[in-house]
Amino acid sequence: MMNMEFKQYRRGVLIWIAIALLTVYLPIGYYHFLNDLMQVGQFLQSSGYIGMASALFGLFFGILISRREQEAGMAECLASAPGSALRNLSKLLAWGAICFILMAIASIEVMLMIWFSGSEYLSFAYKVILYIFLYWGMTLFSCGVLGFAIGELLGQSWWKLPLVLLVWFAISPFNMLFSRYIPVNVLSWLNQGEQDLGSAYNGVEGLYLAYSFIAKKTAFLAVCLTLAFASVLIRQEREPSLKEKRTLAAAVAGCLIIFAIFVAEAKSPLSAYKAPLNNYMDLYLSQDGEYYSANGSSKTEMSPPAFEVDRYDLDIKHTLNLINYNAQMRVSHVAPSLTSLRFTLYHNLEVKQAEVDGKPARWKRDGDWLYVDWPEGKVEGDVSFHIKGSAGANNPISETSFFMSSAFPWYPVPGTWIVAEKFDLFYEPQYNHIALSKPASFHISIHANERTYSNLPKQADGTFAGQSSGATVLSGMLMDKNVGGYQIVGPPDRIDEVGSAIEKVEQTKNHLSSLLGIKAPDMPKQIMVVPSFSFFPNYYMQLGEDELFVNELITRNPYTVENIARMESVFQAFFWSNRYRINDEQNSYIFRMILEYMESPNKKGTTLSHQVREIERQGDRAPATAYLARDILQFYNNQGEKGLKRLVRAAYQLSDARTLDFSDWKKLMDRSY
Amino acid sequence: MDRLVIDHVSKHFGKTAALQSVSLQIGHGLFGLLGPNGAGKTTFMRVLATLLAPDSGSMRYKDIQWGKQPERVRNILGYLPQNFNVFKNISGYECLDYIGVLKGLRDKKQRRAQIETLLERVNLTAEAHKKTGHYSGGMKRRLGIAQALLGNPEIIIVDEPTAGLDPEERIRFRNVLREVAAGRIIVLSTHIVEDIEATCSSVAVIKKGIATQFDSLSKLAQEAAGHVWLWKVRPEQAVDLQSKVNVISSTTTEDHVELRVLAKESPSREAIPVSPTLEEGYLIWNQR
């Protein structure tokens, strides 16, 4: 039976057209992507049109498969044969085999292109192949099955064509156009391709091969199979016998059960959102922006800890876009008068349970702060928390990746600190550098699907331990490589560029160190490419406790990576946000403005010059920074670069002690005259 | 001898009764089912071929019950439907091979041997490996009977097999049917009396879903006994009479025309009663 099905495919024209289109489209598309300096991940993600083409091909193939015997006038004769009951099954199996062959061709072709171009994605061959089979292959197969059901149910009716087009549109990434009439999460579930075809590829998150997506594809296939079996039951060429009816009914029931199981698993936390919140970063940024606009600035009462944490045992599980972990901490040097231990823990990480010395303890949350009752007079003991949640835009957790920084309270950090602030100057909240005041011993075990990296020494896969004043964990479609003595963790095809830019970062750091007259922090030997929400230079890099974080956004184009070595970027990472500073978004901006001006050969194109032009444009309504920029420019014109350097050094040294205001800058400039 | 027993079989499509309590007993050999278009022949054939389940009544052959064991029925059945056709892109041999597999002929060698024998029997050996898209209507029909014979079925159902065939192909097809009829039941449905006359030993006539069985063809012919008259007239008179009496056929000789007229009473003193043919018996039955 399968032989005949294969003969029909082989001797038909359509399958050859499909093979030809696929075979030609892939290299042409890939050639253009290479020309546009795009990488394999972006190429695959942007090839969502192949998924849409697969859906359309599948639907039409399905109809042809179902109508083949009827169209040939052979159906009745075959239906009277004893083996006829297996014909439909053999059709589906043959269709599955055809889909497999097509996807095997696509996989081989893509892998060959990856190999020829020398891409590091070769190490992720299984993911690339899984992506092709899941996004293109399963869509093709499921739509074929769905087309079969439509063909069976509608027979020769012309309604087939509009119905097929409607179905095709409904399962495409463009179905959000129906969002006024159909709930977004339903449309999101129906969409069999990428959530957003136009979005840029996130190298850390990698290809979206999350369990919820696989569940969605399985549930969709189960629906299609249910319809196919039901259509055979309803519209069979012959009236089914009781046995056939029972078998088909059992198949329908089985598929519905599979559907019910997987549809519950198929819910991505992003399903409820549509563009522009259809990626985790935008979602978290929006949530954090809203939260810190409302709450951040009200938190003025801060206190350093009156206790120490000597040891953290963190047992972390990554599920969907959440982490779920047990944090066991050894607390010591507790001030005898304390009745409550105060910690900072990002507010979206919910405490589910707390214990002190193994006994349940009362705790209280106040935004990013966490208080747990502590027996008065007790100077040391064990505190444990069960925590679940997400860590916001600065430490995004997606379904396929997570990043939690050693400079962020994703585990309870002693003391109450301000995690982030929202200022008018920036759209994004400004996250503060929060680390332990004294190194602690960390023992971390992580259960995640992807390989995990940390700043702590690796003990085994997913297990890290060591002494540090902060722990970083990073997981995603990443690899590590030693480039020029730096151990760099990053997405494939981006590590070498980061490595060469890092050498320049060190030079800039040394240059800035002499300019500012202070010793710069040591250059970490661990470099991690991490997800970020901003393209601004103040987010190009961040200094962790033992590692340097490089913004993944800036690594997407090999030419822009070099920008991380710019003075403003290095200043921000090594000389400004490397320590806890609050309520001082303005000064880093001013410093960066001056440094950019000093460094840039095109002075008129700098932020400083732009600010000055704001006065001409807005007059009295121009911001205060514009007037300061005008004064600085005047100062530069009078004093030259040397004068500007003196100003920067003096201001920076003063800022180390307290927050500068505009009058401080003016005084410093006056003094320099 | 085992007989195919059809007992009060009825089938309705909505309010339309396609078969009304049809009862027949069919023995080995070629059995004809004669009836006008829309009489219910194809419905009956499809019920026999297990494609449709009757609303009531039963059918059995040996110990096999249609309603309870359709799978067993299909194993002893060959079916050539009215509008038989084949994928254009396969050869006759491939078609038979495919259907052979569906009929459970798993052994490849055995299947090949049977296909070759059948192709020879239906005179298609030379064209066996040509694509069926190049076959004539007659060749396709012969391929159809070959596929029905695959697996050596005990019962063969042939629905309107000669419709649209040229006389030569029709004769050839009838010969094939006669050859394969030995030792099995062949139910042949047609509205062409000639086909029945040339091939069948017994017949049933069906009209508006009601069937009447005749043990022999002569019995059906006898339905018209005393109603058929041979009337020799002049050619110019013959033209006049065409519209006045029920002329079934006419034969022109040198100076006169012999008309066979169907009438309850003699249409003229010159008309003489003659023994009826099958067609005349059928016409009389059909006019009731």
XYZ file of N, CA and C in Angstrom, chain B residues 12-116:
315
model
N -32.858 2.809 2.327
C -33.453 4.122 2.067
C -32.367 5.194 2.077
N -32.549 6.186 1.239
C -31.711 7.394 1.320
C -32.652 8.534 1.668
N -32.652 8.902 2.889
C -33.646 9.882 3.346
C -35.026 9.254 3.223
N -35.886 9.927 2.458
C -37.249 9.379 2.313
C -37.378 8.487 1.081
N -36.318 8.475 0.286
C -36.374 7.686 -0.953
C -36.007 6.230 -0.662
N -36.906 5.353 -1.099
C -36.627 3.924 -0.918
C -35.865 3.436 -2.135
N -34.590 3.124 -1.967
C -33.784 2.649 -3.090
C -33.976 1.151 -3.295
N -34.150 0.440 -2.204
C -34.420 -1.007 -2.282
C -35.565 -1.310 -1.334
N -36.521 -2.069 -1.844
C -37.673 -2.377 -0.998
C -37.821 -3.887 -0.860
N -37.428 -4.367 0.256
C -37.592 -5.768 0.599
C -37.185 -6.712 -0.539
N -35.971 -6.553 -0.974
C -35.475 -7.384 -2.082
C -35.093 -8.762 -1.549
N -35.661 -9.782 -2.157
C -35.310 -11.155 -1.774
C -34.923 -11.920 -3.023
N -33.730 -12.457 -3.021
C -33.254 -13.217 -4.177
C -32.457 -14.415 -3.695
N -32.397 -15.412 -4.529
C -31.525 -16.563 -4.243
C -30.695 -16.778 -5.490
N -29.398 -16.660 -5.342
C -28.541 -16.680 -6.526
C -27.577 -17.856 -6.444
N -27.632 -18.678 -7.467
C -26.742 -19.839 -7.506
C -25.525 -19.552 -8.349
N -24.670 -20.568 -8.510
C -23.435 -20.382 -9.305
C -23.763 -20.042 -10.741
N -22.878 -19.372 -11.360
C -23.068 -18.972 -12.750
C -23.364 -17.491 -12.826
N -23.674 -17.042 -14.012
C -23.928 -15.611 -14.218
C -25.388 -15.284 -13.942
N -25.565 -14.367 -13.042
C -26.916 -13.951 -12.674
C -27.088 -12.492 -13.109
N -28.127 -12.237 -13.849
C -28.329 -10.883 -14.350
C -29.298 -10.099 -13.491
N -29.001 -8.837 -13.336
C -29.933 -7.941 -12.649
C -30.264 -6.842 -13.648
N -31.483 -6.905 -14.094
C -31.896 -6.028 -15.181
C -32.820 -4.953 -14.632
N -32.642 -3.789 -15.101
C -33.548 -2.735 -14.661
C -33.208 -1.424 -15.315
N -34.178 -0.523 -15.402
C -33.906 0.767 -16.020
C -32.982 1.610 -15.138
N -32.518 2.705 -15.685
C -31.673 3.607 -14.886
C -32.465 4.122 -13.691
N -31.829 4.153 -12.549
C -32.481 4.668 -11.334
C -33.373 3.648 -10.658
N -33.306 2.396 -11.104
C -34.192 1.373 -10.530
C -33.703 0.887 -9.172
N -32.436 1.074 -8.902
C -31.866 0.611 -7.631
C -30.791 -0.447 -7.833
N -30.397 -0.647 -9.094
C -29.391 -1.692 -9.390
C -28.069 -1.402 -8.683
N -27.576 -0.162 -8.870
C -26.262 0.168 -8.304
C -26.310 0.136 -6.782
N -27.440 0.589 -6.212
C -27.563 0.511 -4.742
C -27.480 -0.946 -4.297
N -28.187 -1.796 -5.043
C -28.167 -3.211 -4.680
C -26.750 -3.779 -4.795
N -26.062 -3.408 -5.870
C -24.696 -3.914 -6.060
C -23.771 -3.404 -4.948
N -23.973 -2.174 -4.566
C -23.128 -1.598 -3.511
C -23.428 -2.231 -2.163
N -24.691 -2.607 -1.976
C -25.032 -3.320 -0.737
C -24.354 -4.691 -0.752
N -24.432 -5.339 -1.923
C -23.788 -6.657 -2.048
C -22.270 -6.563 -1.827
N -21.698 -5.453 -2.309
C -20.241 -5.280 -2.215
C -19.803 -4.761 -0.842
N -20.710 -4.701 0.073
C -20.485 -4.234 1.467
C -20.134 -2.754 1.557
N -20.395 -1.998 0.504
C -20.111 -0.558 0.580
C -21.237 0.162 1.302
N -22.436 -0.390 1.177
C -23.577 0.184 1.898
C -24.152 -0.897 2.795
N -24.557 -0.472 3.969
C -25.220 -1.431 4.867
C -26.725 -1.275 4.675
N -27.434 -2.384 4.521
C -28.892 -2.257 4.338
C -29.551 -1.778 5.630
N -30.720 -1.147 5.462
C -31.453 -0.721 6.662
C -32.078 -1.927 7.353
N -32.498 -2.866 6.534
C -33.082 -4.084 7.114
C -32.843 -5.235 6.152
N -33.136 -6.412 6.607
C -32.931 -7.600 5.785
C -31.550 -8.191 6.018
N -31.336 -9.339 5.388
C -30.041 -9.988 5.595
C -29.558 -10.600 4.294
N -28.267 -10.892 4.291
C -27.659 -11.554 3.142
C -26.685 -12.581 3.685
N -26.662 -13.718 3.044
C -25.706 -14.723 3.516
C -25.267 -15.615 2.357
N -24.088 -16.127 2.541
C -23.543 -17.093 1.592
C -22.755 -18.085 2.439
N -23.062 -19.356 2.255
C -22.512 -20.385 3.151
C -22.816 -19.948 4.580
N -21.785 -19.840 5.407
C -22.065 -19.397 6.790
C -21.703 -17.929 7.008
N -21.508 -17.234 5.908
C -21.066 -15.832 6.048
C -22.271 -14.889 6.005
N -22.351 -14.072 7.028
C -23.455 -13.108 7.129
C -22.927 -11.709 6.770
N -23.576 -11.070 5.875
C -23.127 -9.735 5.420
C -23.094 -8.710 6.571
N -24.166 -8.667 7.295
C -24.281 -7.652 8.344
C -23.272 -7.845 9.458
N -22.972 -9.082 9.777
C -22.103 -9.356 10.931
C -20.643 -9.505 10.563
N -20.391 -10.007 9.341
C -18.986 -10.282 9.004
C -18.583 -9.643 7.661
N -18.658 -8.339 7.583
C -18.321 -7.725 6.287
C -16.885 -8.026 5.842
N -15.964 -8.182 6.814
C -14.569 -8.469 6.441
C -14.472 -9.823 5.738
N -15.232 -10.809 6.250
C -15.209 -12.138 5.626
C -15.824 -12.071 4.235
N -16.861 -11.263 4.141
C -17.521 -11.115 2.838
C -16.526 -10.582 1.827
N -15.794 -9.553 2.228
C -14.859 -8.917 1.294
C -13.782 -9.893 0.826
N -13.517 -10.879 1.663
C -12.490 -11.858 1.295
C -12.958 -12.821 0.204
N -14.267 -12.916 0.017
C -14.751 -13.862 -1.014
C -15.389 -13.100 -2.178
N -15.100 -11.794 -2.205
C -15.811 -10.925 -3.127
C -14.867 -10.236 -4.114
N -15.336 -10.147 -5.366
C -14.663 -9.301 -6.339
C -15.690 -8.309 -6.843
N -15.286 -7.063 -7.004
C -16.286 -6.046 -7.354
C -15.759 -5.155 -8.472
N -16.564 -5.071 -9.512
C -16.245 -4.126 -10.588
C -17.345 -3.071 -10.599
N -17.047 -1.888 -10.063
C -18.097 -0.874 -9.995
C -18.423 -0.280 -11.372
N -19.521 0.440 -11.374
C -20.036 0.992 -12.631
C -19.016 1.915 -13.314
N -18.435 2.842 -12.508
C -17.510 3.810 -13.112
C -16.075 3.468 -12.745
N -15.699 2.265 -13.071
C -14.346 1.848 -12.692
C -13.307 2.601 -13.506
N -12.314 3.115 -12.797
C -11.186 3.736 -13.454
C -9.949 3.523 -12.587
N -8.822 3.911 -13.079
C -7.559 3.625 -12.389
C -6.695 4.888 -12.430
N -5.764 4.999 -11.456
C -4.779 6.087 -11.525
C -4.138 6.062 -12.906
N -4.064 7.217 -13.530
C -3.532 7.253 -14.897
C -2.033 6.985 -14.946
N -1.385 7.240 -13.806
C 0.080 7.177 -13.842
C 0.638 5.819 -13.424
N -0.242 4.806 -13.371
C 0.287 3.473 -13.055
C -0.074 2.518 -14.194
N 0.660 1.432 -14.270
C 0.386 0.460 -15.329
C -0.698 -0.504 -14.855
N -1.208 -1.260 -15.803
C -2.218 -2.261 -15.461
C -1.668 -3.252 -14.454
N -0.421 -3.618 -14.657
C 0.195 -4.580 -13.745
C 0.272 -4.001 -12.324
N 0.705 -2.749 -12.239
C 0.836 -2.106 -10.917
C -0.529 -1.983 -10.226
N -1.537 -1.707 -11.049
C -2.888 -1.594 -10.491
C -3.297 -2.926 -9.867
N -3.085 -3.997 -10.616
C -3.478 -5.321 -10.103
C -2.627 -5.696 -8.887
N -1.377 -5.314 -8.934
C -0.486 -5.626 -7.817
C -0.985 -4.927 -6.531
N -1.365 -3.693 -6.683
C -1.862 -2.906 -5.532
C -3.147 -3.524 -4.970
N -4.076 -3.803 -5.882
C -5.348 -4.355 -5.410
C -5.136 -5.761 -4.836
N -4.179 -6.484 -5.445
C -3.842 -7.807 -4.912
C -3.385 -7.711 -3.464
N -2.582 -6.695 -3.174
C -2.115 -6.496 -1.792
C -3.311 -6.192 -0.884
N -4.195 -5.331 -1.380
C -5.380 -4.985 -0.575
C -6.271 -6.210 -0.352
N -6.209 -7.138 -1.309
C -7.030 -8.351 -1.158
C -6.327 -9.424 -0.335
N -5.180 -9.071 0.155
C -4.506 -9.982 1.086
C -3.571 -10.968 0.425
N -3.228 -10.747 -0.849
C -2.262 -11.654 -1.506
C -0.863 -11.189 -1.128
N -0.392 -11.669 -0.033
C 0.857 -11.129 0.520
C 2.094 -11.684 -0.166
N 1.995 -12.943 -0.576
C 3.171 -13.564 -1.193
C 3.403 -12.971 -2.581
N 4.553 -12.376 -2.755
C 4.827 -11.617 -3.973
C 4.829 -12.505 -5.212
N 5.439 -13.689 -5.066
C 5.540 -14.600 -6.220
C 4.163 -15.074 -6.648
N 3.399 -15.438 -5.636
C 2.051 -15.945 -5.890
C 1.203 -14.849 -6.552
N 1.393 -13.656 -6.030
C 0.611 -12.533 -6.548
C 0.966 -12.277 -8.017
N 2.266 -12.323 -8.282
C 2.721 -12.065 -9.647
C 2.149 -13.125 -10.599
N 2.215 -14.367 -10.157
C 1.718 -15.451 -11.009
C 0.240 -15.261 -11.303
N -0.501 -14.903 -10.276
C -1.945 -14.733 -10.455
C -2.240 -13.548 -11.379
N -1.485 -12.493 -11.197
C -1.710 -11.305 -12.036
C -1.417 -11.634 -13.490
N -0.335 -12.358 -13.707
C 0.020 -12.690 -15.098
C -1.047 -13.556 -15.746
